[in-house]
Coordinates of N, CA and C in Angstrom, one line a residue:
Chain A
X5 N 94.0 82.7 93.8 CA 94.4 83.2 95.1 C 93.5 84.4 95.5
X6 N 93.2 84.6 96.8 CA 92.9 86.1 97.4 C 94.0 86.9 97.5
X7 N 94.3 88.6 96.9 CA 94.4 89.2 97.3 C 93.6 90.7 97.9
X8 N 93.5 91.0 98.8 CA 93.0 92.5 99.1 C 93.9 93.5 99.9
X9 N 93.6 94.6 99.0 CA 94.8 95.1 99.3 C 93.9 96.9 100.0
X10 N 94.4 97.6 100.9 CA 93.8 98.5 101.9 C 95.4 99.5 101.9
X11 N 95.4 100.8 102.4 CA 96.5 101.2 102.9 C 96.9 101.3 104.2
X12 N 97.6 101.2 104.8 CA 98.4 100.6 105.5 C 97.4 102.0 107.2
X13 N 97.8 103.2 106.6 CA 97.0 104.2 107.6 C 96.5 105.4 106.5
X14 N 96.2 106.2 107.4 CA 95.4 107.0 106.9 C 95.4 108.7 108.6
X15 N 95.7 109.7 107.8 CA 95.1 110.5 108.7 C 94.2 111.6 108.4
X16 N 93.7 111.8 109.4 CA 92.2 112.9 109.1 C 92.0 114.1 109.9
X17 N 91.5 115.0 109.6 CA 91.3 116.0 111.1 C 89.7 115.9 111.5
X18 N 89.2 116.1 112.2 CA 88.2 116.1 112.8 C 86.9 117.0 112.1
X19 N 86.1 116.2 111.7 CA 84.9 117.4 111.3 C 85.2 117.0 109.1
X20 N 86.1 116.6 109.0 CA 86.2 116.3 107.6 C 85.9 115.0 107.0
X21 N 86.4 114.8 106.2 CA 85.5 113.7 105.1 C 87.2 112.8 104.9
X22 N 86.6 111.5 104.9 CA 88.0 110.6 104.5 C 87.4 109.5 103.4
X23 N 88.0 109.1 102.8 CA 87.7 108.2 101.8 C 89.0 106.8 101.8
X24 N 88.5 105.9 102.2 CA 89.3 104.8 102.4 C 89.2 103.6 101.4
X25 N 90.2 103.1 100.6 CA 90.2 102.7 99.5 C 90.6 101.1 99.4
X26 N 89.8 100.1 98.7 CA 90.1 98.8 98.7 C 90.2 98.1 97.6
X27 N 91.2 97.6 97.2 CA 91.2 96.9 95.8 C 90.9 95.0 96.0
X28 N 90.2 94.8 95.2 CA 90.6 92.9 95.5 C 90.4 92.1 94.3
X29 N 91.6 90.9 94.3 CA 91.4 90.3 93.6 C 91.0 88.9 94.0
X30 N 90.1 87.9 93.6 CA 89.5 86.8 94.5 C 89.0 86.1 93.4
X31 N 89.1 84.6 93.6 CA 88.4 83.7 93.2 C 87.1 83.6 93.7
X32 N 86.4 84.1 92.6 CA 84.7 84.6 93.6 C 84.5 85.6 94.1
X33 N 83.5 85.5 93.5 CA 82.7 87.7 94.3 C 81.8 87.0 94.6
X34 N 81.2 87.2 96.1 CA 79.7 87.6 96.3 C 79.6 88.4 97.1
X35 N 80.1 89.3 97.4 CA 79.9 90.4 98.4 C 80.9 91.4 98.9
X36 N 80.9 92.4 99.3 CA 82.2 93.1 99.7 C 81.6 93.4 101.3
X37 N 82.4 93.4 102.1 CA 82.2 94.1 103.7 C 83.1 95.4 104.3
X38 N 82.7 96.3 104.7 CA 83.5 97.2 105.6 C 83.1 96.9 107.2
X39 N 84.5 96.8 108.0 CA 84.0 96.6 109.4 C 84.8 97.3 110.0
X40 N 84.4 97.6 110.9 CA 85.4 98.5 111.7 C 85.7 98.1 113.2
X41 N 86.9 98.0 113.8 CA 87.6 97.3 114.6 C 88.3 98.6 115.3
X42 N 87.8 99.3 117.0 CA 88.9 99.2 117.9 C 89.7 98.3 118.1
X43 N 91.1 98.6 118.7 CA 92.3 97.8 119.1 C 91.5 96.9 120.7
X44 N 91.8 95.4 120.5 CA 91.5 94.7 121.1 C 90.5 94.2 121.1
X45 N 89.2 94.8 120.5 CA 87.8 94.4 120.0 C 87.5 94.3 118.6
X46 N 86.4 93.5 118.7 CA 86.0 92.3 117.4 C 85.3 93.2 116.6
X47 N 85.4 93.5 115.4 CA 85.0 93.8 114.0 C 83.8 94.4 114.2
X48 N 83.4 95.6 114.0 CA 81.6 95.7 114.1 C 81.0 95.6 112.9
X49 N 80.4 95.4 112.1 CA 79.9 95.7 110.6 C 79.5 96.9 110.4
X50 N 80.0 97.7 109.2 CA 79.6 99.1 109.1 C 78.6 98.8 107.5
X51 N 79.1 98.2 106.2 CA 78.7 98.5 105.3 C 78.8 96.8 104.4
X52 N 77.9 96.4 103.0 CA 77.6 95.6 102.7 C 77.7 96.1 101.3
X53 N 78.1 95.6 100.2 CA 77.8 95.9 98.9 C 78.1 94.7 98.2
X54 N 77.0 94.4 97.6 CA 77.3 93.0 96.2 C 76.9 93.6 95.0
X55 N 76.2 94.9 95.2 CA 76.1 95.5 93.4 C 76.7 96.6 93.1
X56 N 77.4 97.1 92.6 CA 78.2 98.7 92.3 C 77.0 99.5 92.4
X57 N 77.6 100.4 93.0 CA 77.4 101.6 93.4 C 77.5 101.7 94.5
X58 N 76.7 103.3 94.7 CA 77.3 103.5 95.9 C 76.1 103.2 97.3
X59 N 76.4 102.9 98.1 CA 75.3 102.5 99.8 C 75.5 103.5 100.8
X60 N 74.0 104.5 100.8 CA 74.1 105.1 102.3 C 74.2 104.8 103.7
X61 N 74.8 105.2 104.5 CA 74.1 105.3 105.3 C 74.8 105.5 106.7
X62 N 73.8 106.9 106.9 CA 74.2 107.9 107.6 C 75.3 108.6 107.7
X63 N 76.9 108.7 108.8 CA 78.0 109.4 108.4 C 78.7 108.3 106.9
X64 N 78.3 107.3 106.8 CA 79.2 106.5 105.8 C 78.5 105.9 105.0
X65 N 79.3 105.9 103.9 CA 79.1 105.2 102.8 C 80.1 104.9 102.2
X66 N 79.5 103.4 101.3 CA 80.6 102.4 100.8 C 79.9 102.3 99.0
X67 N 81.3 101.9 98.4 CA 80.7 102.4 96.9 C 81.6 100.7 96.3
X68 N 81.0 100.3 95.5 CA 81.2 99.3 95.1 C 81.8 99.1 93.3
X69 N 82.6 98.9 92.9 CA 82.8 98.6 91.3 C 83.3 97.1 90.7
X70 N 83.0 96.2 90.5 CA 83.1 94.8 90.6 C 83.8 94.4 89.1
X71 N 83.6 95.8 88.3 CA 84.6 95.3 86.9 C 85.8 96.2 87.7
X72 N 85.9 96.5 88.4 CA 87.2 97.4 88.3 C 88.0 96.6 89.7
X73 N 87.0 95.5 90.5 CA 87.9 94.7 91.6 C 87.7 96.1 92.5
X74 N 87.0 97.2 92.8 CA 87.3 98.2 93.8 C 86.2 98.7 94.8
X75 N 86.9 99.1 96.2 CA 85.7 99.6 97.0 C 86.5 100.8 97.3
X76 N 85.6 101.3 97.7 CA 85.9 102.7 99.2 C 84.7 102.6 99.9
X77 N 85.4 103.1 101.2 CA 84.6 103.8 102.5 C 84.6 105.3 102.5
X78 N 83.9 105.5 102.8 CA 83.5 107.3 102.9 C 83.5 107.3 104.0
X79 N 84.1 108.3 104.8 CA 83.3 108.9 106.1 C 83.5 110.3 106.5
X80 N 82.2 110.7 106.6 CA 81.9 112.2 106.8 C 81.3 112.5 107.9
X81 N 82.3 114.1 108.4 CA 81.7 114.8 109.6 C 82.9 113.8 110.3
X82 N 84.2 113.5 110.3 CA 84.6 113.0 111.1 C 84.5 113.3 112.8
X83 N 84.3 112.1 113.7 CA 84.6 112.6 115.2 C 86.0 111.5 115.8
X84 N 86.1 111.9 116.4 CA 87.5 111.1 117.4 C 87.2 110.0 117.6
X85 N 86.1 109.8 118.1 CA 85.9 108.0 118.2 C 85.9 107.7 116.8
X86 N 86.3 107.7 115.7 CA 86.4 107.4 114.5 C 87.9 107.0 114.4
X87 N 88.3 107.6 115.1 CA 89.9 106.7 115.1 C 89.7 104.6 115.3
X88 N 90.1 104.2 114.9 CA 90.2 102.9 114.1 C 90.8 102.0 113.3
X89 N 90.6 100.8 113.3 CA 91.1 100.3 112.1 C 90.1 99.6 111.2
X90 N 89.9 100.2 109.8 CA 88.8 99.4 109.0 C 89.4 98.4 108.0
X91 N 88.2 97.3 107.8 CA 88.6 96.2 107.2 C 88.0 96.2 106.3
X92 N 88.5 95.6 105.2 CA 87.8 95.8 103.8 C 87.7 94.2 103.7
X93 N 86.7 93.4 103.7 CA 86.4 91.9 103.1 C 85.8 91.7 101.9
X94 N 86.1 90.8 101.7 CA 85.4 89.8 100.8 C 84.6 88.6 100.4
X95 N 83.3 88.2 100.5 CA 83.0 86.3 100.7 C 83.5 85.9 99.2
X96 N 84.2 85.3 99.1 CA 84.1 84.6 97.6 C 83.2 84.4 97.0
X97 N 82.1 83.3 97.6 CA 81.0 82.5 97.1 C 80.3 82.2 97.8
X98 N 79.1 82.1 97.2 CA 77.6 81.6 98.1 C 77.2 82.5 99.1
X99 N 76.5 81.6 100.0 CA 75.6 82.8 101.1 C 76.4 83.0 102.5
X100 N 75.7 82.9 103.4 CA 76.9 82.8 104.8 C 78.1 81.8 104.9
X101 N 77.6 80.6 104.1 CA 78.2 79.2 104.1 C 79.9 79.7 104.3
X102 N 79.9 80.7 103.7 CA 81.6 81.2 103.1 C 82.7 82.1 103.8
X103 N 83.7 81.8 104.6 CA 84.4 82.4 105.7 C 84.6 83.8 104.7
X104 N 85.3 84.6 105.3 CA 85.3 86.2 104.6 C 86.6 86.2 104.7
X105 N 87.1 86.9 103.0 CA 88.6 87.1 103.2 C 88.9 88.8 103.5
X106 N 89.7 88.7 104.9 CA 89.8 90.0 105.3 C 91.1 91.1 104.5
X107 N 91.3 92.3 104.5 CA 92.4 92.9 103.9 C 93.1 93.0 105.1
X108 N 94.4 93.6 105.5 CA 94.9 94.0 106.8 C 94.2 95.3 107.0
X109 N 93.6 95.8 106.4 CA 93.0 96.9 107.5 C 93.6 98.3 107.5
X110 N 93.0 99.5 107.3 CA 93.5 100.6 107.3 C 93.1 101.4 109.0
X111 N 94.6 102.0 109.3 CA 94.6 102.4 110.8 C 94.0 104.1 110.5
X112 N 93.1 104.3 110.7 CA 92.5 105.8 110.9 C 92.7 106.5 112.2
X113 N 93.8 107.7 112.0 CA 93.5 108.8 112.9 C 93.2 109.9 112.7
X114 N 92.6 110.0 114.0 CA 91.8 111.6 113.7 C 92.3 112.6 114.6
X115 N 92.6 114.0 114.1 CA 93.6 114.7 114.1 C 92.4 115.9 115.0
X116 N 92.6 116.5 116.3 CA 91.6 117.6 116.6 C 91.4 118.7 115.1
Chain B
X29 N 68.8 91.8 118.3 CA 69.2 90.4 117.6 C 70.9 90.6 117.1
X30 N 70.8 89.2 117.1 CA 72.0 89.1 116.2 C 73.3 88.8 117.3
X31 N 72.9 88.3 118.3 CA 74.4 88.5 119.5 C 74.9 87.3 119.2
X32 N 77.0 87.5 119.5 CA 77.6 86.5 119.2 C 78.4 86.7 120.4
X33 N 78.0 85.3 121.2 CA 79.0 85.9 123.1 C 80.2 84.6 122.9
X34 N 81.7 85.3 123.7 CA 82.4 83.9 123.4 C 83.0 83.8 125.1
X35 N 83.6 82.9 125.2 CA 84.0 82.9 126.6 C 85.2 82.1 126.3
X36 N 86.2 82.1 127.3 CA 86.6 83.5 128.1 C 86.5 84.8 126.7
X37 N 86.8 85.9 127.5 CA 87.0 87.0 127.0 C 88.6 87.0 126.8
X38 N 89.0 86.4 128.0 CA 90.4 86.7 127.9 C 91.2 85.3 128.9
X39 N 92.4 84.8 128.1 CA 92.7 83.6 129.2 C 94.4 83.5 129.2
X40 N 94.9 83.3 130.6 CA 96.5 82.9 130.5 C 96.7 81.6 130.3
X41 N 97.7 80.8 129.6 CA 98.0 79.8 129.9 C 99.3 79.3 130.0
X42 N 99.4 78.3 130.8 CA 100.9 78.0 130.4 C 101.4 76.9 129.2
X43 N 102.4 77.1 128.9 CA 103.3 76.3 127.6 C 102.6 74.8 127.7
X44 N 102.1 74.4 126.6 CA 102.0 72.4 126.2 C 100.7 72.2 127.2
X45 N 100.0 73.3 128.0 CA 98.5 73.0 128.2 C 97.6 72.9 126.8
X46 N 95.8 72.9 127.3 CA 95.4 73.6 126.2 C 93.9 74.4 126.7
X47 N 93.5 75.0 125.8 CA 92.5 75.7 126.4 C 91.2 75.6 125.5
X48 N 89.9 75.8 126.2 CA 88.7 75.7 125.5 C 88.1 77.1 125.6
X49 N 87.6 77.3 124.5 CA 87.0 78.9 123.5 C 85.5 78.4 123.5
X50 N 85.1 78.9 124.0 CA 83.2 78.6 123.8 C 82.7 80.2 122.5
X51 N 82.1 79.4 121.9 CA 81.2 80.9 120.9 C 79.8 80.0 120.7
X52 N 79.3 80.9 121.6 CA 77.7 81.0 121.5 C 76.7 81.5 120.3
X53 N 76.0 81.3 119.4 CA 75.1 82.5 118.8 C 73.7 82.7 119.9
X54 N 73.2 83.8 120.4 CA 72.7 83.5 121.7 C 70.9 83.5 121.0
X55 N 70.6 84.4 120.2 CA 69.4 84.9 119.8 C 68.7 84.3 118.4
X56 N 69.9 83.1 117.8 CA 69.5 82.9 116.3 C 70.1 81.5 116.0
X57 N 69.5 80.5 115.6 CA 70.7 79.2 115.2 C 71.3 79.7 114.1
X58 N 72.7 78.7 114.1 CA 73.9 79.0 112.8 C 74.1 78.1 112.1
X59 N 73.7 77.7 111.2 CA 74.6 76.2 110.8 C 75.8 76.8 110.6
X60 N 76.3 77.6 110.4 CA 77.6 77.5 110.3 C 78.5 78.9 110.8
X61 N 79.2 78.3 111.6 CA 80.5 79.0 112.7 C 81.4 78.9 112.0
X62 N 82.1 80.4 112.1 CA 83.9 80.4 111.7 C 84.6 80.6 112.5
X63 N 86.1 80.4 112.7 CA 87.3 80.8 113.5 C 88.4 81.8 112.6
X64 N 88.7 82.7 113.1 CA 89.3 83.3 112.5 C 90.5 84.1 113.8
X65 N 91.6 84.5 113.7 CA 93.0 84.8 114.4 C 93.3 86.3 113.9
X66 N 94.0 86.7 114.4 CA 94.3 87.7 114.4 C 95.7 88.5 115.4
X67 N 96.8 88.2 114.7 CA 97.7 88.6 115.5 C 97.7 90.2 115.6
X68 N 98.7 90.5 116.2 CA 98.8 92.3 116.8 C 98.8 92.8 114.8
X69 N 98.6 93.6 115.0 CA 98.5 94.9 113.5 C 98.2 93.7 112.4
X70 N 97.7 93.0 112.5 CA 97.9 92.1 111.3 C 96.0 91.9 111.3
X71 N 95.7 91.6 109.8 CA 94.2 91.6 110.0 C 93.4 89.9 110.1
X72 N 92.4 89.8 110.0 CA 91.7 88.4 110.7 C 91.9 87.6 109.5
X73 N 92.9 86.2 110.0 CA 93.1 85.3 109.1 C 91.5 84.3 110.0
X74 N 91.1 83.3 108.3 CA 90.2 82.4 108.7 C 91.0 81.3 109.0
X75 N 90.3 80.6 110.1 CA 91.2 79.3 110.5 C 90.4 78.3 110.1
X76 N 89.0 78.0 109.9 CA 88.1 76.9 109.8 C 86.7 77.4 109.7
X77 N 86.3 76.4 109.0 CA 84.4 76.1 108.6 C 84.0 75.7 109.5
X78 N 82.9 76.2 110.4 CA 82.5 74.7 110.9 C 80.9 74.7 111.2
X79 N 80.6 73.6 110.6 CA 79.4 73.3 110.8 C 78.9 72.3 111.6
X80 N 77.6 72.5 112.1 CA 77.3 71.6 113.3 C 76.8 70.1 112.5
X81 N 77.0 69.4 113.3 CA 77.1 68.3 112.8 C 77.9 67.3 112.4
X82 N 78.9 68.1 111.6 CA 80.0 67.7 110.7 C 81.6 68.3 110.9
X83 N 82.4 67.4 110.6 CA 83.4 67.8 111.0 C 83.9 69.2 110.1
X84 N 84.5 70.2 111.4 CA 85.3 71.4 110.4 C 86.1 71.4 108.9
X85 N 85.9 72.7 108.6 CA 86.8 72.6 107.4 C 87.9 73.2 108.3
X86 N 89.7 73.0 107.4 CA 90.1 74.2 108.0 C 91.0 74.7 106.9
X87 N 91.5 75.7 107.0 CA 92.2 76.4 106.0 C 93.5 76.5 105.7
X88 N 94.4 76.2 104.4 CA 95.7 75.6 104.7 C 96.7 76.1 105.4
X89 N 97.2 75.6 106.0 CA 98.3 75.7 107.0 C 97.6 75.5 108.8
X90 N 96.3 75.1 108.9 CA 96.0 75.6 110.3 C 95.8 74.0 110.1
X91 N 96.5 73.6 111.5 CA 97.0 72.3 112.1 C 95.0 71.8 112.3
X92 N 94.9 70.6 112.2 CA 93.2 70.4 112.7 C 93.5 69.8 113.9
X93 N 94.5 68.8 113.8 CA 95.1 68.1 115.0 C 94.7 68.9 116.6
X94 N 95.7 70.3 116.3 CA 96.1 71.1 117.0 C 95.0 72.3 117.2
X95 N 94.3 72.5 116.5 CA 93.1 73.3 116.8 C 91.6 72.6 116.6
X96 N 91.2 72.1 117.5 CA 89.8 71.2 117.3 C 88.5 71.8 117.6
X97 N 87.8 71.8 117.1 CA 86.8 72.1 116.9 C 85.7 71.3 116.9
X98 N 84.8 72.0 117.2 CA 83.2 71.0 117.8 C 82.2 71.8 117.9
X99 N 81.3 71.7 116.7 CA 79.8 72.0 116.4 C 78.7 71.4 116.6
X100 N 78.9 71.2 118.2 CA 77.7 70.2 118.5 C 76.0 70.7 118.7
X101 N 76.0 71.9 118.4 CA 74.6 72.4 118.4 C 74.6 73.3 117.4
X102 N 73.2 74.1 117.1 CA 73.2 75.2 116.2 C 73.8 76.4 116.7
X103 N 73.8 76.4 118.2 CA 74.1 77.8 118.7 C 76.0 77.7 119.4
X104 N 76.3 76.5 119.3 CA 77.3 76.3 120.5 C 78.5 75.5 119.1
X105 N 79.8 76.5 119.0 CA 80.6 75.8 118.6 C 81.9 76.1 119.9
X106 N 83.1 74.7 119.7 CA 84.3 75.2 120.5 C 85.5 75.0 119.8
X107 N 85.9 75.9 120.4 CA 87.9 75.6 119.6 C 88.5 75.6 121.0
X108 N 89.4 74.6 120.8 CA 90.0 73.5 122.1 C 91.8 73.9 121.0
X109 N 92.5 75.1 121.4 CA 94.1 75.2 121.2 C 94.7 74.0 122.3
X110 N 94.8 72.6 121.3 CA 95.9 71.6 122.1 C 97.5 72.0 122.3
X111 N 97.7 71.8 123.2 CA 99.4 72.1 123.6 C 99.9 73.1 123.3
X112 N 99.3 74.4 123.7 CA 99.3 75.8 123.3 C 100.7 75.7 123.2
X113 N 101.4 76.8 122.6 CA 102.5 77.4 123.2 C 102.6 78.8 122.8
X114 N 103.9 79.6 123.0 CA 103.6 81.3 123.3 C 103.3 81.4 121.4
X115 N 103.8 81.1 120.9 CA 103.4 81.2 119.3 C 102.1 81.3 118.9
X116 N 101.1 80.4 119.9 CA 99.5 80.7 119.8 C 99.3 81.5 120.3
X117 N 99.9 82.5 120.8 CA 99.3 84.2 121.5 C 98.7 84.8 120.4
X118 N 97.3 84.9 120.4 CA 96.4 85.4 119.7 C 95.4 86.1 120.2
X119 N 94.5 86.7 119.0 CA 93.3 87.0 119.2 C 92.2 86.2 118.6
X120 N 91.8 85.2 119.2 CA 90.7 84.2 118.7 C 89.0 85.1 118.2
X121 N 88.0 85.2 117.1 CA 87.5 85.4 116.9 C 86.3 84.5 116.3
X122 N 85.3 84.3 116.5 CA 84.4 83.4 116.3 C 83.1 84.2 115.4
X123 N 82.7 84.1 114.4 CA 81.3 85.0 114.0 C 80.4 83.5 113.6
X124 N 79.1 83.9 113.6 CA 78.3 82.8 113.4 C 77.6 83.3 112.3
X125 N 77.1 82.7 111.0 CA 76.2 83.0 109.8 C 74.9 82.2 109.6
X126 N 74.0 83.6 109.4 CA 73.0 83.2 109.1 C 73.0 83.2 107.4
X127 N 72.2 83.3 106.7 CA 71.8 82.8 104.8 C 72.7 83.9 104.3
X128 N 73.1 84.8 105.0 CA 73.8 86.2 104.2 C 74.8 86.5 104.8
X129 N 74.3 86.7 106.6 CA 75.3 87.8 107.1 C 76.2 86.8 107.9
X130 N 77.3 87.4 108.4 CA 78.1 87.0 109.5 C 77.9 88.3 110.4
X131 N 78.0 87.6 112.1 CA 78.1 87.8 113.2 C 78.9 87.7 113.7
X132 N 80.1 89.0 114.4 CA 81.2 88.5 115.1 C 80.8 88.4 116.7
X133 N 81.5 87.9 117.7 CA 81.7 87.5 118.8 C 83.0 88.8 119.1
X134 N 82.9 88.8 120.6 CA 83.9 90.1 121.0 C 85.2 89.7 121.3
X135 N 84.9 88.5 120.7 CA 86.6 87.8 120.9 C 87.2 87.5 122.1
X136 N 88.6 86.3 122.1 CA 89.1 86.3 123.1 C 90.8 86.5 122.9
X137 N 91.1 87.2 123.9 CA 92.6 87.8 123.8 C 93.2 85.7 124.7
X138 N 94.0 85.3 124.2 CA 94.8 84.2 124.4 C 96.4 84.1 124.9
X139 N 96.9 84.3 125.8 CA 98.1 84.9 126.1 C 99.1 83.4 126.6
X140 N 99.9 82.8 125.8 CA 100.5 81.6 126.3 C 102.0 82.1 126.7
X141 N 102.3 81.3 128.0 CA 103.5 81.8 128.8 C 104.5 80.8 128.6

């Protein structure tokens, strides 16, 4: 079975650092995704990881551990348009070929 | 690069019609389009594979009957919700993949009365 599991919300104040946390269990690794989703609009891609460790780039970064089933999202220098909901995925297998199993998503607010 | 356009953006319908979802990939062929749902606070379930050419996969519990699908080009897939009713009030989502990535589409909001 897929499970991925995200926390439910999350709050932050403005100008600081958040670290958002994703565990998953899946028949099949090949990749992990963070996307990030205003309410009413479609997923943007923020981050990509198939090998542990950790991925720059720019306010965020995503860190990958594949014996331990675990991700996080970083995000630093918070701003207000950062308020959101992030999705933690997963492809099982192969290359595009393979729909992505999504988590429900952690709701981020950002606090002035 | 990389654009995924779907049309409507947004559509009313009434109870036991049905409606047609166009998702385009506009800049890149796809062999292969996904459908994926997304009710209010809840995150994006997949509904179906689909590859052009060949008939969709779809994922267990999603009716094929009742949600059809058609990959008649590299760029052009559709989902056709037969005999909507308010229970299909969704957020329809389409991304298209190339050898690695997926591509989402800006979705369409689906409102059945």
């Amino acid at each position: 079975g897929q499970n991925i599991d995200q926390p439910t919300e999350m709050t932050a104040t403005e100008g600081a650092i958040v670290q958002i946390n994703c565990t998953y269990q899946t028949s099949g690794f090949n990749g992990l995704f963070w996307y990030q989703q205003h309410a009413g609009e479609a997923p943007t891609f923020l981050s990509y990881n198939v090998l542990d460790g950790l991925e720059e780039k720019g306010r965020f970064s995503s860190f990958l551990s594949r014996s331990k089933g675990y991700s996080y999202l970083l995000l630093k220098e918070l701003q207000m348009k950062d308020s959101a909901s992030y999705l933690c995925a997963v492809r099982p297998s192969g290359g595009g070929a393979d729909g992505l199993t999504f988590g429900k998503g952690t709701h981020l607010i950002i606090q002035p | 690069g990389a654009v995924v356009s779907q049309h409507p953006s947004r559509v009313i319908c009434k109870s036991g019609t049905s409606v047609k979802i166009e998702c385009r990939s506009l800049d890149f062929q796809a062999t292969t389009m996904f459908w994926y749902r997304q009710f209010p606070k809840q995150s994006l379930m997949l509904m179906a594979t689909s590859n052009e050419g060949s008939k969709a996969t779809y994922e267990q519990g999603v009716e094929k009957d009742k949600f059809l699908i058609n990959h008649a080009s590299l760029t052009l897939s559709t989902l056709t919700v037969t005999s909507a009713h308010p229970e299909d009030s969704s957020f329809y989502i389409c991304s298209a993949a190339t050898s690695y990535e997926q591509y989402f589409g800006p979705g369409t909001r689906l409102t059945v009365t």
